[in-house]
Coordinates of C-alpha atoms in Angstrom, one line a residue:
M166 CA 93.4 122.6 101.7
P167 CA 92.7 120.7 105.0
S168 CA 90.1 117.9 105.2
T169 CA 87.0 118.2 107.3
P170 CA 87.8 118.1 111.0
L171 CA 86.5 115.3 113.1
A172 CA 83.3 116.0 115.0
H173 CA 83.7 117.9 118.3
D174 CA 81.9 115.3 120.4
R175 CA 84.0 112.5 119.0
L176 CA 87.1 114.4 119.9
C177 CA 85.8 115.0 123.4
D178 CA 85.2 111.3 123.8
G179 CA 88.8 110.7 122.6
I180 CA 90.3 113.1 125.2
A181 CA 88.5 111.4 128.1
D182 CA 89.3 107.9 126.9
E183 CA 92.9 108.6 126.0
A184 CA 93.5 110.2 129.5
R185 CA 92.3 107.0 131.2
Q186 CA 94.4 104.8 129.0
F187 CA 97.4 107.0 129.7
V188 CA 96.9 106.5 133.4
R189 CA 96.5 102.7 133.0
A190 CA 99.7 102.5 131.0
L191 CA 101.7 104.1 133.7
E192 CA 100.1 102.6 136.8
T193 CA 102.9 100.2 137.4
V194 CA 105.8 102.4 136.1
P195 CA 108.0 104.1 138.7
L196 CA 107.5 107.9 138.5
D197 CA 111.3 108.4 138.2
H198 CA 111.6 106.0 135.2
P199 CA 113.1 107.9 132.3
S200 CA 110.9 108.5 129.3
T201 CA 112.1 106.7 126.1
T202 CA 110.5 109.3 123.8
C203 CA 110.8 112.6 125.7
P204 CA 114.5 113.1 126.5
G205 CA 115.1 114.4 130.0
W206 CA 111.6 113.6 131.2
T207 CA 110.4 110.8 133.4
A208 CA 107.0 109.1 133.9
G209 CA 106.3 111.7 136.5
H210 CA 107.1 114.5 134.1
L211 CA 104.8 113.1 131.5
I212 CA 101.9 113.1 134.0
G213 CA 102.7 116.6 135.2
H214 CA 102.9 117.9 131.7
L215 CA 99.7 116.4 130.5
H216 CA 97.8 117.7 133.6
Q217 CA 99.2 121.2 132.9
A218 CA 98.3 121.0 129.3
L219 CA 94.7 119.8 129.8
G220 CA 94.3 122.4 132.6
W221 CA 95.5 125.2 130.3
G222 CA 93.0 124.1 127.6
A223 CA 90.2 124.0 130.2
L224 CA 91.0 127.5 131.4
L225 CA 91.0 129.0 128.0
V226 CA 87.6 127.3 127.0
E227 CA 85.9 128.0 130.4
T228 CA 86.7 131.7 130.3
E229 CA 86.2 132.0 126.5
A230 CA 89.6 133.8 126.6
P231 CA 89.8 136.5 123.9
Q232 CA 93.6 136.4 123.8
F233 CA 96.6 134.3 124.7
V234 CA 96.8 133.3 128.4
P235 CA 100.0 131.6 129.4
P236 CA 99.8 128.3 131.3
T237 CA 100.3 128.8 135.1
G238 CA 104.1 129.0 135.7
A239 CA 105.1 129.7 132.2
A240 CA 107.6 132.5 131.6
E241 CA 105.8 135.7 130.8
G242 CA 105.5 136.2 127.1
A243 CA 106.1 132.6 126.2
G244 CA 104.2 131.8 123.1
A245 CA 103.6 135.5 122.4
G246 CA 107.0 136.1 120.7
D247 CA 109.0 137.3 123.7
A248 CA 110.1 133.9 125.0
D249 CA 110.8 130.4 123.8
W250 CA 107.6 128.4 124.1
A251 CA 109.3 125.1 123.8
T252 CA 111.6 126.0 126.7
A253 CA 108.6 127.2 128.8
V254 CA 106.7 123.9 128.2
N255 CA 109.8 121.9 129.2
D256 CA 110.2 123.9 132.3
L257 CA 106.5 123.4 133.3
A258 CA 106.9 119.6 132.8
Q259 CA 109.6 119.6 135.5
G260 CA 107.0 120.6 138.1
S261 CA 106.9 118.5 141.3
I262 CA 104.3 115.9 141.9
S263 CA 105.6 115.1 145.4
Q264 CA 102.2 115.9 146.9
F265 CA 101.2 112.4 145.9
A266 CA 103.9 110.6 147.9
G267 CA 102.8 108.0 150.5
D268 CA 100.0 105.5 150.8
G269 CA 97.3 105.9 148.2
G270 CA 99.4 108.5 146.4
R271 CA 99.4 106.8 143.1
D272 CA 95.6 106.5 143.0
R273 CA 95.3 110.2 143.9
L274 CA 97.8 111.1 141.2
S275 CA 95.7 109.1 138.6
A276 CA 92.5 110.9 139.7
W277 CA 94.4 114.3 139.5
L278 CA 95.0 113.6 135.8
T279 CA 91.7 112.2 134.9
D280 CA 89.8 114.9 136.8
E281 CA 91.6 117.5 134.8
A282 CA 90.7 115.7 131.5
D283 CA 87.1 115.6 132.6
R284 CA 87.2 119.3 133.4
F285 CA 88.5 120.1 130.0
V286 CA 85.9 117.8 128.3
H287 CA 83.1 119.4 130.3
A288 CA 84.1 122.9 129.2
L289 CA 84.3 121.8 125.6
R290 CA 80.9 120.1 125.6
S291 CA 79.2 122.9 127.6
G292 CA 80.2 125.6 125.1
G293 CA 80.0 123.5 122.0
P294 CA 82.4 123.5 119.0
H295 CA 81.7 127.2 118.0
S296 CA 82.1 128.7 121.5
P297 CA 84.4 131.8 121.1
V298 CA 88.0 131.4 122.4
W299 CA 91.5 132.4 121.5
T300 CA 93.4 129.9 119.2
T301 CA 96.9 129.9 117.8
Y302 CA 95.5 129.9 114.2
G303 CA 92.3 129.5 112.3
P304 CA 88.7 130.3 113.5
H305 CA 88.7 131.3 117.2
E306 CA 86.4 128.5 118.3
A307 CA 86.5 125.7 120.8
H308 CA 86.6 123.1 118.1
F309 CA 90.3 124.0 117.7
W310 CA 90.9 123.0 121.4
S311 CA 89.0 119.7 121.1
R312 CA 91.3 118.8 118.1
W313 CA 94.4 120.0 120.0
G314 CA 93.4 118.1 123.2
A315 CA 92.7 114.8 121.4
M316 CA 96.1 115.0 119.6
E317 CA 98.0 116.0 122.8
T318 CA 96.4 113.3 124.9
A319 CA 96.9 110.6 122.3
V320 CA 100.5 111.4 121.7
H321 CA 101.4 111.4 125.4
R322 CA 99.4 108.2 125.8
A323 CA 101.8 106.8 123.2
D324 CA 104.7 108.0 125.3
A325 CA 103.2 106.2 128.3
E326 CA 102.6 103.0 126.4
L327 CA 106.1 102.9 124.9
L328 CA 107.6 103.7 128.3
A329 CA 105.6 100.7 129.8
G330 CA 106.8 98.5 127.0
R331 CA 103.4 98.1 125.5
D332 CA 102.0 98.5 121.9
F333 CA 100.2 101.7 121.0
E334 CA 97.0 101.5 119.1
L335 CA 94.8 104.5 118.2
A336 CA 91.5 104.6 116.3
A337 CA 92.1 105.7 112.7
D338 CA 89.7 108.6 112.9
L339 CA 91.5 110.2 115.9
S340 CA 94.9 109.5 114.3
Y341 CA 93.9 111.0 111.0
D342 CA 92.4 114.1 112.6
A343 CA 95.6 114.6 114.7
I344 CA 97.8 114.4 111.6
D345 CA 95.6 116.8 109.7
F346 CA 95.6 119.2 112.7
W347 CA 99.4 119.0 112.9
F348 CA 100.0 119.8 109.3
S349 CA 97.5 122.6 109.3
A350 CA 99.3 124.1 112.3
L351 CA 102.7 123.8 110.8
G352 CA 101.4 125.5 107.6
D353 CA 100.2 128.6 109.4
P354 CA 102.8 131.3 110.2
A355 CA 100.8 132.4 113.3
T356 CA 101.9 129.2 115.1
I357 CA 105.6 129.8 114.8
P358 CA 106.0 131.3 118.3
F359 CA 104.5 128.0 119.7
Y360 CA 107.2 125.7 118.3
D361 CA 110.9 125.2 118.7
P362 CA 112.7 128.0 116.7
K363 CA 114.0 125.2 114.4
V364 CA 110.5 125.2 112.7
T365 CA 111.6 128.1 110.5
N366 CA 114.0 125.7 108.8
L367 CA 111.0 124.0 107.2
R368 CA 111.0 126.9 104.7
G369 CA 112.2 125.8 101.3
T370 CA 112.3 126.3 97.5
G371 CA 109.6 123.9 96.3
E372 CA 110.7 120.6 97.9
T373 CA 107.7 118.2 98.3
L374 CA 106.9 115.5 100.8
L375 CA 103.9 113.2 100.5
F376 CA 102.5 111.5 103.5
R377 CA 100.0 108.7 102.6
V378 CA 97.9 106.6 105.0
T379 CA 96.5 103.2 104.3
D380 CA 93.5 103.4 106.6
A381 CA 92.0 106.8 106.0
P382 CA 88.4 107.2 107.2
D383 CA 85.6 106.7 104.7
D384 CA 85.4 109.6 102.1
A385 CA 88.6 111.3 103.5
P386 CA 91.6 112.0 101.3
S387 CA 94.4 109.5 101.9
A388 CA 97.4 111.8 101.7
W389 CA 98.9 115.1 102.6
L390 CA 101.2 116.8 100.1
I391 CA 103.5 119.3 101.7
T392 CA 105.3 121.9 99.6
R393 CA 108.2 123.8 101.3
T394 CA 108.0 127.4 100.1
P395 CA 110.1 130.4 101.1
E396 CA 107.2 131.4 103.4
G397 CA 107.0 128.0 105.1
P398 CA 105.4 124.6 104.5
R399 CA 102.1 124.5 102.7
P400 CA 99.9 121.4 103.1
R401 CA 97.4 120.2 100.5
T402 CA 94.9 117.6 101.3
D403 CA 92.5 116.4 98.6
L404 CA 91.6 113.3 96.6
A405 CA 94.3 114.1 94.0
A406 CA 97.1 114.6 96.5
A407 CA 97.7 110.8 96.9
G408 CA 98.8 110.4 93.3
H409 CA 100.9 113.6 93.1
P410 CA 104.6 113.1 92.5
A411 CA 106.8 114.1 95.5
D412 CA 110.5 114.2 96.4
V413 CA 109.9 111.8 99.2
T414 CA 106.8 109.7 100.0
V415 CA 106.0 108.0 103.4
T416 CA 103.2 105.4 103.6
G417 CA 101.8 103.8 106.7
S418 CA 98.7 103.5 108.9
C419 CA 97.3 106.7 110.5
A420 CA 98.6 105.8 114.0
D421 CA 102.1 104.9 112.8
L422 CA 102.3 108.1 110.6
L423 CA 101.2 110.2 113.6
L424 CA 103.9 108.6 115.8
L425 CA 106.5 109.3 113.0
L426 CA 105.5 112.9 112.6
K427 CA 105.6 113.4 116.4
R428 CA 109.0 111.7 116.5
R429 CA 107.8 108.7 118.6
L430 CA 108.6 106.2 115.8
P431 CA 111.7 106.1 113.6
A432 CA 111.3 106.3 109.8
T433 CA 113.2 103.0 109.6
T434 CA 110.4 101.0 111.3
P435 CA 109.0 98.2 109.1
A436 CA 105.5 99.6 109.6
L437 CA 106.4 102.5 107.3
T438 CA 107.5 102.6 103.7
V439 CA 109.8 105.5 102.6
T440 CA 110.6 106.2 98.9
G441 CA 112.4 109.0 97.2
T442 CA 114.9 111.2 99.1
P443 CA 115.1 110.1 102.7
A444 CA 117.2 113.1 103.7
L445 CA 114.2 115.4 103.1
L446 CA 112.2 113.4 105.6
T447 CA 115.1 113.4 108.1
H448 CA 115.3 117.2 107.8
W449 CA 111.6 117.6 108.3
L450 CA 111.6 115.4 111.4
T451 CA 114.6 117.2 112.8
N452 CA 113.0 120.6 112.6
A453 CA 109.2 120.1 113.0
L454 CA 109.4 120.3 116.8
T455 CA 107.0 121.4 119.5

């Protein structure tokens, strides 16, 4: 049972602000500098990928797309069961940003990214949270895309901050909603084509993982209990989940837990506490890939 999603307008604010913080984090980083959190990518790839992702979301919402529309340049069928979505996303990230070479190129590159974020936010605000649009799971409404966009932008801003050697901080309400969105997505079989094929390894025989946060927003449950079933992981979020026994329990702030779940932070970091069977957590992190 998922918790109540964060308000659409707050998520839109988050997308716009995170995109600008992303740009600021990378403004002095060479575009060919290797990413520390996305193997095989550089700072330039991060910018190109986030631009593509925000543009794809904008297109879907603007057109009220009734069915899946692949991002420009993605292999036909990617995400629809005929091709590996993770590979398609990686290929898109390799797109050239050479058009921004020369004097003033970096400023134009920054504007290229923030303009696309603003386009996405404008589409989301114009249609409102209940505007009809295709989604990978759940109600086919634009609120899905504001949640997805806030998570996507925040996680890649973390990539940028870590690449620049800076600390990453994210408001607890945005972090919490991103975690909740992530678990809800992993718990719905309809999303399997949009993840690395390893995600099917998250099926199990009743193993449990409890993810507890220390700074949950007011009146929100403070934990997610994940049960691995033969059909896939099943998340439960309610006030009783925090005290439920589990095979492994992870405790930390919303922002740190989000970074762990998205594999930007190791489980051994002092900011997190892990009790129980660490191998279950390692298995989860190895296979819960986008």
